[in-house]
mmCIF file of C-alpha atoms in Angstrom:
data_model
loop_
_atom_site.group_PDB
_atom_site.id
_atom_site.type_symbol
_atom_site.label_atom_id
_atom_site.label_comp_id
_atom_site.label_asym_id
_atom_site.label_seq_id
_atom_site.Cartn_x
_atom_site.Cartn_y
_atom_site.Cartn_z
ATOM 1 C CA MET A 1 76.243 115.671 103.355
ATOM 2 C CA SER A 2 72.939 114.326 102.025
ATOM 3 C CA LEU A 3 72.380 111.296 99.863
ATOM 4 C CA HIS A 4 71.725 113.670 96.968
ATOM 5 C CA ASP A 5 75.366 114.773 96.930
ATOM 6 C CA HIS A 6 76.345 111.767 94.808
ATOM 7 C CA ASP A 7 77.354 114.063 91.891
ATOM 8 C CA LEU A 8 80.451 115.269 93.749
ATOM 9 C CA ARG A 9 83.340 113.145 92.461
ATOM 10 C CA ASP A 10 87.102 113.258 92.803
ATOM 11 C CA THR A 11 89.543 112.760 89.920
ATOM 12 C CA ALA A 12 89.316 108.957 90.254
ATOM 13 C CA GLY A 13 85.526 109.115 89.907
ATOM 14 C CA SER A 14 84.887 108.257 93.561
ATOM 15 C CA PRO A 15 82.406 110.338 95.539
ATOM 16 C CA VAL A 16 84.122 113.079 97.496
ATOM 17 C CA GLY A 17 83.959 112.552 101.260
ATOM 18 C CA PHE A 18 82.228 109.174 101.116
ATOM 19 C CA ASP A 19 85.392 107.291 102.083
ATOM 20 C CA HIS A 20 85.304 109.082 105.451
ATOM 21 C CA SER A 21 81.721 108.149 106.247
ATOM 22 C CA LEU A 22 79.675 105.064 107.046
ATOM 23 C CA ASP A 23 76.016 104.707 106.098
ATOM 24 C CA TYR A 24 73.508 102.712 108.138
ATOM 25 C CA VAL A 25 69.846 101.788 107.954
ATOM 26 C CA THR A 26 68.683 102.349 111.518
ATOM 27 C CA VAL A 27 66.277 99.970 113.236
ATOM 28 C CA THR A 28 65.049 99.641 116.785
ATOM 29 C CA VAL A 29 64.600 96.671 119.052
ATOM 30 C CA GLY A 30 62.935 97.854 122.234
ATOM 31 C CA GLU A 31 64.401 101.269 122.969
ATOM 32 C CA GLN A 32 67.816 100.464 121.455
ATOM 33 C CA LEU A 33 68.874 102.111 118.194
ATOM 34 C CA LEU A 34 70.767 99.715 115.947
ATOM 35 C CA GLY A 35 72.577 100.266 112.673
ATOM 36 C CA LEU A 36 72.784 97.862 109.751
ATOM 37 C CA PRO A 37 75.435 98.722 107.143
ATOM 38 C CA ILE A 38 73.480 100.068 104.175
ATOM 39 C CA ALA A 39 75.526 98.015 101.721
ATOM 40 C CA ARG A 40 74.057 94.845 103.294
ATOM 41 C CA VAL A 41 70.398 95.971 103.157
ATOM 42 C CA HIS A 42 68.404 95.073 100.049
ATOM 43 C CA ASP A 43 64.800 95.634 101.119
ATOM 44 C CA VAL A 44 62.647 97.080 103.865
ATOM 45 C CA PHE A 45 59.128 95.676 103.919
ATOM 46 C CA ILE A 46 56.098 94.713 105.997
ATOM 47 C CA THR A 47 54.837 91.144 106.057
ATOM 48 C CA ASN A 48 52.265 88.995 107.827
ATOM 49 C CA ARG A 49 52.582 85.861 105.717
ATOM 50 C CA ILE A 50 55.224 83.699 107.338
ATOM 51 C CA THR A 51 55.277 79.887 107.204
ATOM 52 C CA VAL A 52 56.572 78.311 110.411
ATOM 53 C CA VAL A 53 59.508 75.897 110.065
ATOM 54 C CA PRO A 54 59.253 72.902 112.431
ATOM 55 C CA ARG A 55 62.301 72.226 114.640
ATOM 56 C CA ALA A 56 64.063 75.420 113.536
ATOM 57 C CA PRO A 57 66.076 77.448 116.070
ATOM 58 C CA SER A 58 63.833 79.767 118.089
ATOM 59 C CA GLU A 59 65.278 82.855 116.331
ATOM 60 C CA ILE A 60 63.919 81.646 112.989
ATOM 61 C CA VAL A 61 60.346 82.887 112.761
ATOM 62 C CA GLY A 62 59.761 80.984 109.517
ATOM 63 C CA LEU A 63 59.908 81.383 105.752
ATOM 64 C CA LEU A 64 58.292 83.986 103.546
ATOM 65 C CA ASN A 65 57.965 84.640 99.848
ATOM 66 C CA LEU A 66 59.476 87.945 98.736
ATOM 67 C CA ARG A 67 58.843 88.542 95.039
ATOM 68 C CA GLY A 68 59.192 84.843 94.250
ATOM 69 C CA ARG A 69 62.254 84.267 96.414
ATOM 70 C CA ILE A 70 62.095 82.118 99.569
ATOM 71 C CA VAL A 71 63.437 84.152 102.495
ATOM 72 C CA THR A 72 64.334 82.919 105.995
ATOM 73 C CA ALA A 73 62.827 85.276 108.597
ATOM 74 C CA ILE A 74 64.905 85.822 111.746
ATOM 75 C CA CYS A 75 63.550 87.637 114.788
ATOM 76 C CA LEU A 76 66.252 90.154 115.720
ATOM 77 C CA ARG A 77 64.596 90.613 119.128
ATOM 78 C CA LYS A 78 65.069 86.897 119.938
ATOM 79 C CA ARG A 79 68.551 86.884 118.392
ATOM 80 C CA LEU A 80 69.537 89.665 120.795
ATOM 81 C CA GLY A 81 68.046 87.803 123.769
ATOM 82 C CA ARG A 82 65.171 90.237 124.298
ATOM 83 C CA PRO A 83 61.696 89.168 125.469
ATOM 84 C CA PRO A 84 58.921 89.094 122.854
ATOM 85 C CA MET A 85 57.109 92.329 122.099
ATOM 86 C CA PRO A 86 53.819 92.675 123.980
ATOM 87 C CA GLY A 87 50.971 91.591 121.716
ATOM 88 C CA SER A 88 53.238 89.692 119.298
ATOM 89 C CA ALA A 89 51.504 86.364 119.940
ATOM 90 C CA ASP A 90 49.027 87.123 117.121
ATOM 91 C CA ASP A 91 50.549 85.319 114.135
ATOM 92 C CA LYS A 92 48.459 87.504 111.785
ATOM 93 C CA ALA A 93 50.138 90.693 113.012
ATOM 94 C CA GLU A 94 52.195 92.673 110.533
ATOM 95 C CA MET A 95 55.949 92.563 111.029
ATOM 96 C CA VAL A 96 58.586 95.020 109.857
ATOM 97 C CA ALA A 97 61.505 93.344 108.096
ATOM 98 C CA VAL A 98 64.869 94.303 106.651
ATOM 99 C CA GLY A 99 66.050 92.100 103.784
ATOM 100 C CA VAL A 100 69.714 91.066 103.673
ATOM 101 C CA ASP A 101 71.724 88.453 101.758
ATOM 102 C CA HIS A 102 74.369 86.151 103.182
ATOM 103 C CA GLY A 103 76.213 83.426 101.324
ATOM 104 C CA GLY A 104 73.780 83.561 98.402
ATOM 105 C CA GLU A 105 70.754 83.102 100.669
ATOM 106 C CA ALA A 106 68.083 85.708 101.429
ATOM 107 C CA TYR A 107 67.112 86.608 104.994
ATOM 108 C CA ALA A 108 64.589 88.950 106.573
ATOM 109 C CA LEU A 109 65.514 90.455 109.933
ATOM 110 C CA ILE A 110 62.275 91.090 111.826
ATOM 111 C CA VAL A 111 62.650 94.306 113.844
ATOM 112 C CA ASP A 112 60.393 96.487 116.002
ATOM 113 C CA ALA A 113 60.742 99.502 113.686
ATOM 114 C CA VAL A 114 62.846 100.882 110.846
ATOM 115 C CA GLY A 115 64.179 104.407 111.175
ATOM 116 C CA GLU A 116 66.210 106.456 108.749
ATOM 117 C CA VAL A 117 69.403 106.191 106.765
ATOM 118 C CA MET A 118 72.159 107.710 108.884
ATOM 119 C CA ARG A 119 75.580 108.827 107.639
ATOM 120 C CA LEU A 120 78.250 109.022 110.333
ATOM 121 C CA ASP A 121 81.925 109.845 110.195
ATOM 122 C CA ARG A 122 84.126 106.740 110.129
ATOM 123 C CA SER A 123 86.336 108.257 112.860
ATOM 124 C CA THR A 124 83.482 108.078 115.403
ATOM 125 C CA LEU A 125 83.130 104.278 115.159
ATOM 126 C CA GLU A 126 84.337 102.710 118.421
ATOM 127 C CA PRO A 127 84.683 99.071 119.494
ATOM 128 C CA PRO A 128 81.746 97.690 121.504
ATOM 129 C CA PRO A 129 81.957 98.878 125.133
ATOM 130 C CA VAL A 130 83.144 96.290 127.649
ATOM 131 C CA HIS A 131 79.913 96.688 129.633
ATOM 132 C CA LEU A 132 77.689 95.908 126.620
ATOM 133 C CA ASP A 133 75.560 92.801 127.201
ATOM 134 C CA ARG A 134 77.609 89.755 126.171
ATOM 135 C CA ALA A 135 75.009 88.495 123.667
ATOM 136 C CA TRP A 136 74.885 91.935 122.051
ATOM 137 C CA ALA A 137 78.671 92.345 122.040
ATOM 138 C CA MET A 138 79.034 89.110 120.062
ATOM 139 C CA LEU A 139 76.730 90.533 117.374
ATOM 140 C CA ALA A 140 78.070 94.108 117.346
ATOM 141 C CA ALA A 141 80.687 95.467 114.960
ATOM 142 C CA GLY A 142 81.044 98.658 117.000
ATOM 143 C CA VAL A 143 79.180 101.691 118.298
ATOM 144 C CA HIS A 144 78.726 105.351 117.509
ATOM 145 C CA ARG A 145 78.022 107.727 120.398
ATOM 146 C CA LEU A 146 75.260 110.064 119.230
ATOM 147 C CA SER A 147 74.264 113.223 121.053
ATOM 148 C CA ASP A 148 71.307 111.538 122.790
ATOM 149 C CA ARG A 149 72.030 107.793 122.645
ATOM 150 C CA LEU A 150 74.251 104.977 121.480
ATOM 151 C CA LEU A 151 73.970 103.490 117.996
ATOM 152 C CA VAL A 152 75.026 99.830 118.115
ATOM 153 C CA VAL A 153 76.305 98.762 114.695
ATOM 154 C CA LEU A 154 75.353 95.165 114.009
ATOM 155 C CA ASP A 155 77.585 92.581 112.343
ATOM 156 C CA VAL A 156 75.176 91.026 109.826
ATOM 157 C CA ASP A 157 77.359 87.943 109.346
ATOM 158 C CA ALA A 158 77.400 87.272 113.112
ATOM 159 C CA ILE A 159 73.617 87.727 113.336
ATOM 160 C CA LEU A 160 73.045 85.179 110.588
ATOM 161 C CA LYS A 161 75.433 82.624 112.074
ATOM 162 C CA LEU A 162 72.867 80.440 113.818
ATOM 163 C CA ASP A 163 73.415 77.138 115.597
ATOM 164 C CA MET A 164 71.393 74.821 113.427
ATOM 165 C CA PRO A 165 70.186 71.562 114.993
ATOM 166 C CA ALA A 166 71.868 68.424 113.697
ATOM 167 C CA ALA A 167 69.935 66.508 111.088
ATOM 168 C CA ALA A 168 67.927 63.605 112.527
#
């Protein structure tokens, strides 16, 4: 079913078949395919204008201005415990970001790449495997086994739950 099938409705006015599927915006960190629930994603954009925040947790890259709104930029690579991307030391480099909201605040998840919107059957969602890296398992809502790889579905609320340093 494509995204253009939104005209198909049941007697209650709900889209036919949509209650049996889950939609994700796919992103990659390293070679791993990750899924962000589409309902949580507000923007996908490229930025190179980030203001560093002193004494912020290492996962917070800084702040950026997105159409007049101050957005906290979080490096998903660091949040998942991955080493920095080669060549990412250049603070003028463009970064790919996915905009999400949490508790009335705007965040940008900095990722290696953004893929496509993927619709998967709800019945194929499984709990995170027991052998999944502990840091990843704490941030995963589940997985879908695709024909060629694993799609790790991220829990946006868990990703944005950062240990903030105590105020001085």
